[in-house]
XYZ file of C-alpha atoms in Angstrom:
310
model
C 135.215 75.410 68.875
C 134.241 74.338 72.190
C 135.597 74.699 75.692
C 134.992 74.016 79.371
C 135.440 76.151 81.878
C 136.393 75.257 85.509
C 132.642 75.689 86.402
C 132.526 72.860 84.119
C 129.808 75.098 81.554
C 130.406 74.418 77.861
C 130.185 77.966 75.748
C 130.893 78.198 72.364
C 132.721 81.892 70.750
C 132.164 82.478 67.548
C 135.210 83.335 65.431
C 137.526 81.085 67.028
C 138.205 83.025 69.939
C 138.183 80.819 73.502
C 137.666 81.543 76.920
C 135.913 85.206 76.063
C 133.725 84.081 79.605
C 137.042 82.581 81.282
C 137.545 84.258 84.973
C 140.256 87.194 84.539
C 143.814 86.363 84.687
C 145.448 87.493 88.352
C 148.677 89.310 87.585
C 151.812 88.235 90.052
C 154.639 89.768 91.133
C 157.972 87.981 90.848
C 161.614 89.071 92.213
C 164.621 87.624 90.706
C 168.096 87.942 92.003
C 170.423 87.574 89.105
C 168.962 91.472 87.844
C 172.124 93.873 88.226
C 171.410 95.900 90.790
C 171.914 99.333 88.786
C 169.814 99.286 85.501
C 172.108 99.779 82.332
C 171.107 104.018 81.064
C 169.280 101.675 78.095
C 167.118 99.488 80.343
C 165.988 103.214 81.738
C 165.352 104.909 78.752
C 163.121 101.811 77.916
C 160.963 101.626 80.860
C 160.365 105.289 80.763
C 159.413 105.317 77.001
C 156.967 102.367 77.790
C 155.730 104.737 80.753
C 155.095 107.111 78.383
C 153.030 105.178 76.142
C 151.419 103.523 78.771
C 149.884 106.873 79.869
C 149.215 107.930 76.444
C 147.029 105.011 75.939
C 145.274 105.682 78.806
C 144.690 109.355 78.763
C 143.536 108.144 74.756
C 140.701 105.627 76.598
C 140.130 102.170 76.043
C 140.461 100.779 72.313
C 137.054 99.994 70.817
C 136.444 96.425 71.717
C 133.234 95.503 69.781
C 130.896 93.637 71.217
C 130.152 90.282 72.454
C 126.719 88.989 73.191
C 125.878 85.868 75.242
C 122.947 83.627 73.688
C 121.906 80.269 74.431
C 121.315 77.687 71.803
C 118.566 77.465 69.012
C 116.139 80.072 67.526
C 117.499 83.428 69.507
C 121.096 81.884 68.905
C 120.364 81.774 64.995
C 118.742 85.077 64.715
C 121.643 86.630 66.998
C 124.540 85.396 64.551
C 122.604 86.023 61.574
C 122.203 90.296 62.630
C 126.675 89.984 63.919
C 127.257 88.856 60.429
C 125.676 92.032 58.994
C 127.090 94.332 61.969
C 130.350 92.744 61.099
C 130.081 94.094 57.425
C 128.818 97.484 58.591
C 132.401 97.521 60.531
C 131.078 96.717 63.912
C 132.385 93.922 65.290
C 130.275 91.221 67.151
C 131.749 88.121 69.221
C 128.662 85.517 69.779
C 128.634 83.446 72.892
C 126.722 80.231 73.611
C 125.837 78.845 76.843
C 124.674 75.598 77.684
C 123.132 77.272 81.067
C 120.420 80.210 81.905
C 122.477 81.344 84.631
C 126.087 81.936 83.432
C 124.913 84.587 80.940
C 123.662 86.844 83.699
C 127.217 86.121 85.920
C 129.180 86.896 82.792
C 127.566 90.146 82.082
C 127.636 91.327 85.085
C 131.293 90.631 85.823
C 131.920 92.289 82.330
C 132.760 89.593 80.349
C 129.648 90.519 78.033
C 128.372 93.783 76.783
C 124.818 92.194 75.965
C 123.055 88.746 76.392
C 119.731 87.392 74.591
C 118.262 84.997 76.447
C 115.743 85.814 79.226
C 111.974 87.705 79.694
C 111.572 90.347 81.928
C 110.354 88.479 85.059
C 113.433 85.660 84.717
C 115.506 89.102 84.702
C 113.776 90.469 87.334
C 114.064 87.557 89.777
C 117.960 86.924 88.679
C 118.548 90.592 89.982
C 116.619 90.102 92.738
C 118.625 86.868 94.124
C 121.549 87.612 93.050
C 122.174 92.014 92.962
C 123.546 92.171 89.425
C 123.218 95.322 88.159
C 121.628 94.289 84.822
C 118.083 96.104 82.813
C 116.802 95.507 79.030
C 117.817 97.730 76.901
C 115.384 96.316 74.268
C 112.638 94.086 73.180
C 113.247 90.481 71.194
C 111.446 87.360 69.829
C 108.229 86.736 71.997
C 108.005 83.447 71.517
C 104.040 82.548 72.101
C 103.092 79.345 73.833
C 100.146 77.340 73.134
C 97.703 74.627 74.946
C 98.507 70.903 73.321
C 95.997 68.388 73.219
C 96.860 64.745 71.315
C 93.400 63.327 72.899
C 91.150 66.282 72.138
C 90.679 68.623 69.325
C 88.730 71.248 71.059
C 89.359 72.653 74.470
C 85.655 72.400 75.140
C 86.338 68.628 74.700
C 88.149 68.362 77.746
C 85.877 66.161 80.198
C 85.227 66.472 84.255
C 88.345 65.888 86.040
C 90.932 66.287 82.720
C 94.253 65.727 83.425
C 96.691 69.343 82.822
C 100.598 69.648 82.483
C 102.073 73.058 83.508
C 105.557 74.091 83.875
C 106.832 73.462 87.251
C 109.162 76.962 87.845
C 106.822 79.717 89.229
C 107.543 82.289 86.206
C 106.608 79.834 83.473
C 103.741 78.276 85.548
C 102.546 81.636 85.648
C 102.206 82.100 81.743
C 100.896 78.733 81.317
C 97.701 79.616 84.043
C 97.393 83.083 83.004
C 96.688 81.460 79.314
C 94.176 78.413 80.782
C 92.264 81.344 82.456
C 91.687 83.064 79.313
C 90.821 79.830 77.696
C 87.639 79.866 80.056
C 89.069 77.137 81.906
C 89.725 78.261 85.122
C 89.934 81.480 86.812
C 92.509 83.471 88.934
C 92.909 85.262 92.302
C 92.209 89.326 91.356
C 95.741 90.582 90.171
C 97.473 87.706 90.508
C 98.131 87.729 86.176
C 101.154 85.821 84.847
C 102.585 85.904 88.653
C 100.135 83.449 89.474
C 100.369 79.749 90.893
C 98.695 77.022 91.424
C 97.446 77.927 94.996
C 96.466 81.407 93.018
C 93.511 78.980 91.199
C 89.868 80.851 92.182
C 88.071 78.305 90.339
C 88.195 75.063 88.656
C 84.657 74.406 87.432
C 86.182 71.367 85.338
C 87.651 69.887 88.348
C 91.194 69.999 86.336
C 94.024 67.908 87.641
C 97.316 69.682 87.235
C 100.313 67.962 86.687
C 104.023 70.060 87.318
C 106.500 68.883 84.896
C 109.745 70.955 84.045
C 109.065 72.936 80.665
C 111.549 71.158 78.447
C 109.577 67.993 79.192
C 106.446 69.543 78.384
C 106.852 68.284 74.574
C 107.099 64.708 75.766
C 103.880 65.241 78.430
C 101.382 65.774 75.990
C 101.381 62.188 75.524
C 100.443 61.412 78.403
C 97.974 63.767 79.760
C 94.760 65.478 78.649
C 96.521 68.737 78.029
C 99.551 70.611 78.430
C 100.790 74.302 78.210
C 103.887 73.953 75.460
C 106.381 75.878 74.113
C 106.015 76.039 70.011
C 109.797 76.452 69.533
C 110.438 73.153 71.650
C 108.025 71.184 69.658
C 110.085 72.699 66.315
C 113.550 71.624 68.038
C 112.445 68.129 68.945
C 111.385 67.597 65.353
C 107.409 68.219 65.444
C 107.207 71.238 63.545
C 103.740 70.050 62.575
C 102.602 69.451 65.409
C 104.093 72.941 67.153
C 101.397 74.817 64.871
C 98.020 72.554 66.693
C 97.963 74.250 69.778
C 93.466 74.899 70.987
C 94.962 78.053 71.990
C 97.985 80.611 71.578
C 99.112 83.142 73.438
C 99.675 86.466 71.322
C 101.386 90.057 72.134
C 98.883 90.681 75.462
C 102.020 88.531 76.619
C 104.475 91.046 76.236
C 106.502 90.845 79.696
C 107.612 87.337 78.511
C 109.394 88.527 75.300
C 112.904 88.027 75.411
C 115.006 90.847 76.131
C 118.343 92.166 75.094
C 119.985 92.892 78.656
C 123.055 95.260 79.481
C 124.681 96.468 82.736
C 123.212 99.371 84.105
C 126.096 101.750 83.392
C 125.921 100.502 79.834
C 122.308 101.233 78.726
C 122.896 104.245 76.175
C 126.750 103.047 74.621
C 126.047 103.563 70.877
C 127.045 99.954 70.381
C 124.978 98.297 71.738
C 121.838 100.428 70.268
C 123.245 99.916 67.263
C 123.462 96.529 67.302
C 119.837 96.593 68.469
C 118.557 98.505 65.511
C 119.883 96.545 63.196
C 118.241 93.147 64.989
C 114.776 94.496 64.631
C 114.918 96.348 61.274
C 116.969 93.743 59.271
C 114.883 90.957 56.629
C 117.774 88.827 57.056
C 117.279 88.814 61.025
C 113.523 88.319 60.061
C 113.869 85.744 57.515
C 115.865 83.597 59.842
C 113.375 84.076 63.076
C 110.926 82.842 60.745
C 112.603 79.782 59.818
C 113.084 78.755 63.078
C 109.789 78.577 63.769
C 108.466 76.428 61.276
C 107.474 79.939 58.931
C 104.221 79.873 61.348
C 103.323 83.290 62.529
C 101.080 81.827 65.432
C 104.346 80.861 66.749
C 106.001 83.831 67.477
C 105.613 87.493 67.428
C 107.609 90.710 66.871
C 106.806 92.791 69.578
C 108.609 95.902 69.018
C 106.420 96.058 65.361
C 103.187 96.485 67.456
């Protein structure tokens, strides 16, 4: 069931429970004038019993509430739903919360409204922590969605002409990844030591005088028709109904791109929580999860990597 919180963010909670990440309700004290000045004996006895019960519950510690995992829709969410179903069958209560943006999952996790999230790579997490002061840590590896260099005009990278137009992502994190792959292809070189943190200002040599166009990541799927070469995400082509083209990149990244593997992320004070470790282990070893991942990437092993197996 889809709901909208007071920030305008849509989210869905598996299992029909709403508002798992809604702001916690404030407790208000209220006085009334129609109560007798002196409580009756049975009221006092009941109050004493209730107090004793609450104290006993607090002494026993919080009840096990299972895990609440935040994801974004697509291949990541699909695989998490499969793992959650298996976890519940093994007695671990898991609820999956889907978010429509890449900001709220970290806010909700840092606030304690989630126990885990699974949607970001390490560079994205590092940037979020630096900008917002989140106390979050990576606790396990997930899927590494490979990126590719795509063209509808040329069959080989060697066919690119002088002055060819190349589309790259416009955000710093993903642009660096695309530039690193172009460097691997031998089309450019980058300043020493920048690696996947490169921006267009870090291009050291450009022997073919490539002309770069910066485009939002999700729009690169459309841009490929208008340029000679485009950085692209195979999963985006699959989601756009172009699974056949997703497997036709002229070059793919691979396990050497490990920094961009999707991470399981938890609060820093919960990294050793047994239920979190149990769920990650189940995700990484489940044949059903691997089958769902493979289906999400059009059954093409060139489109993704399972880095925990390497």
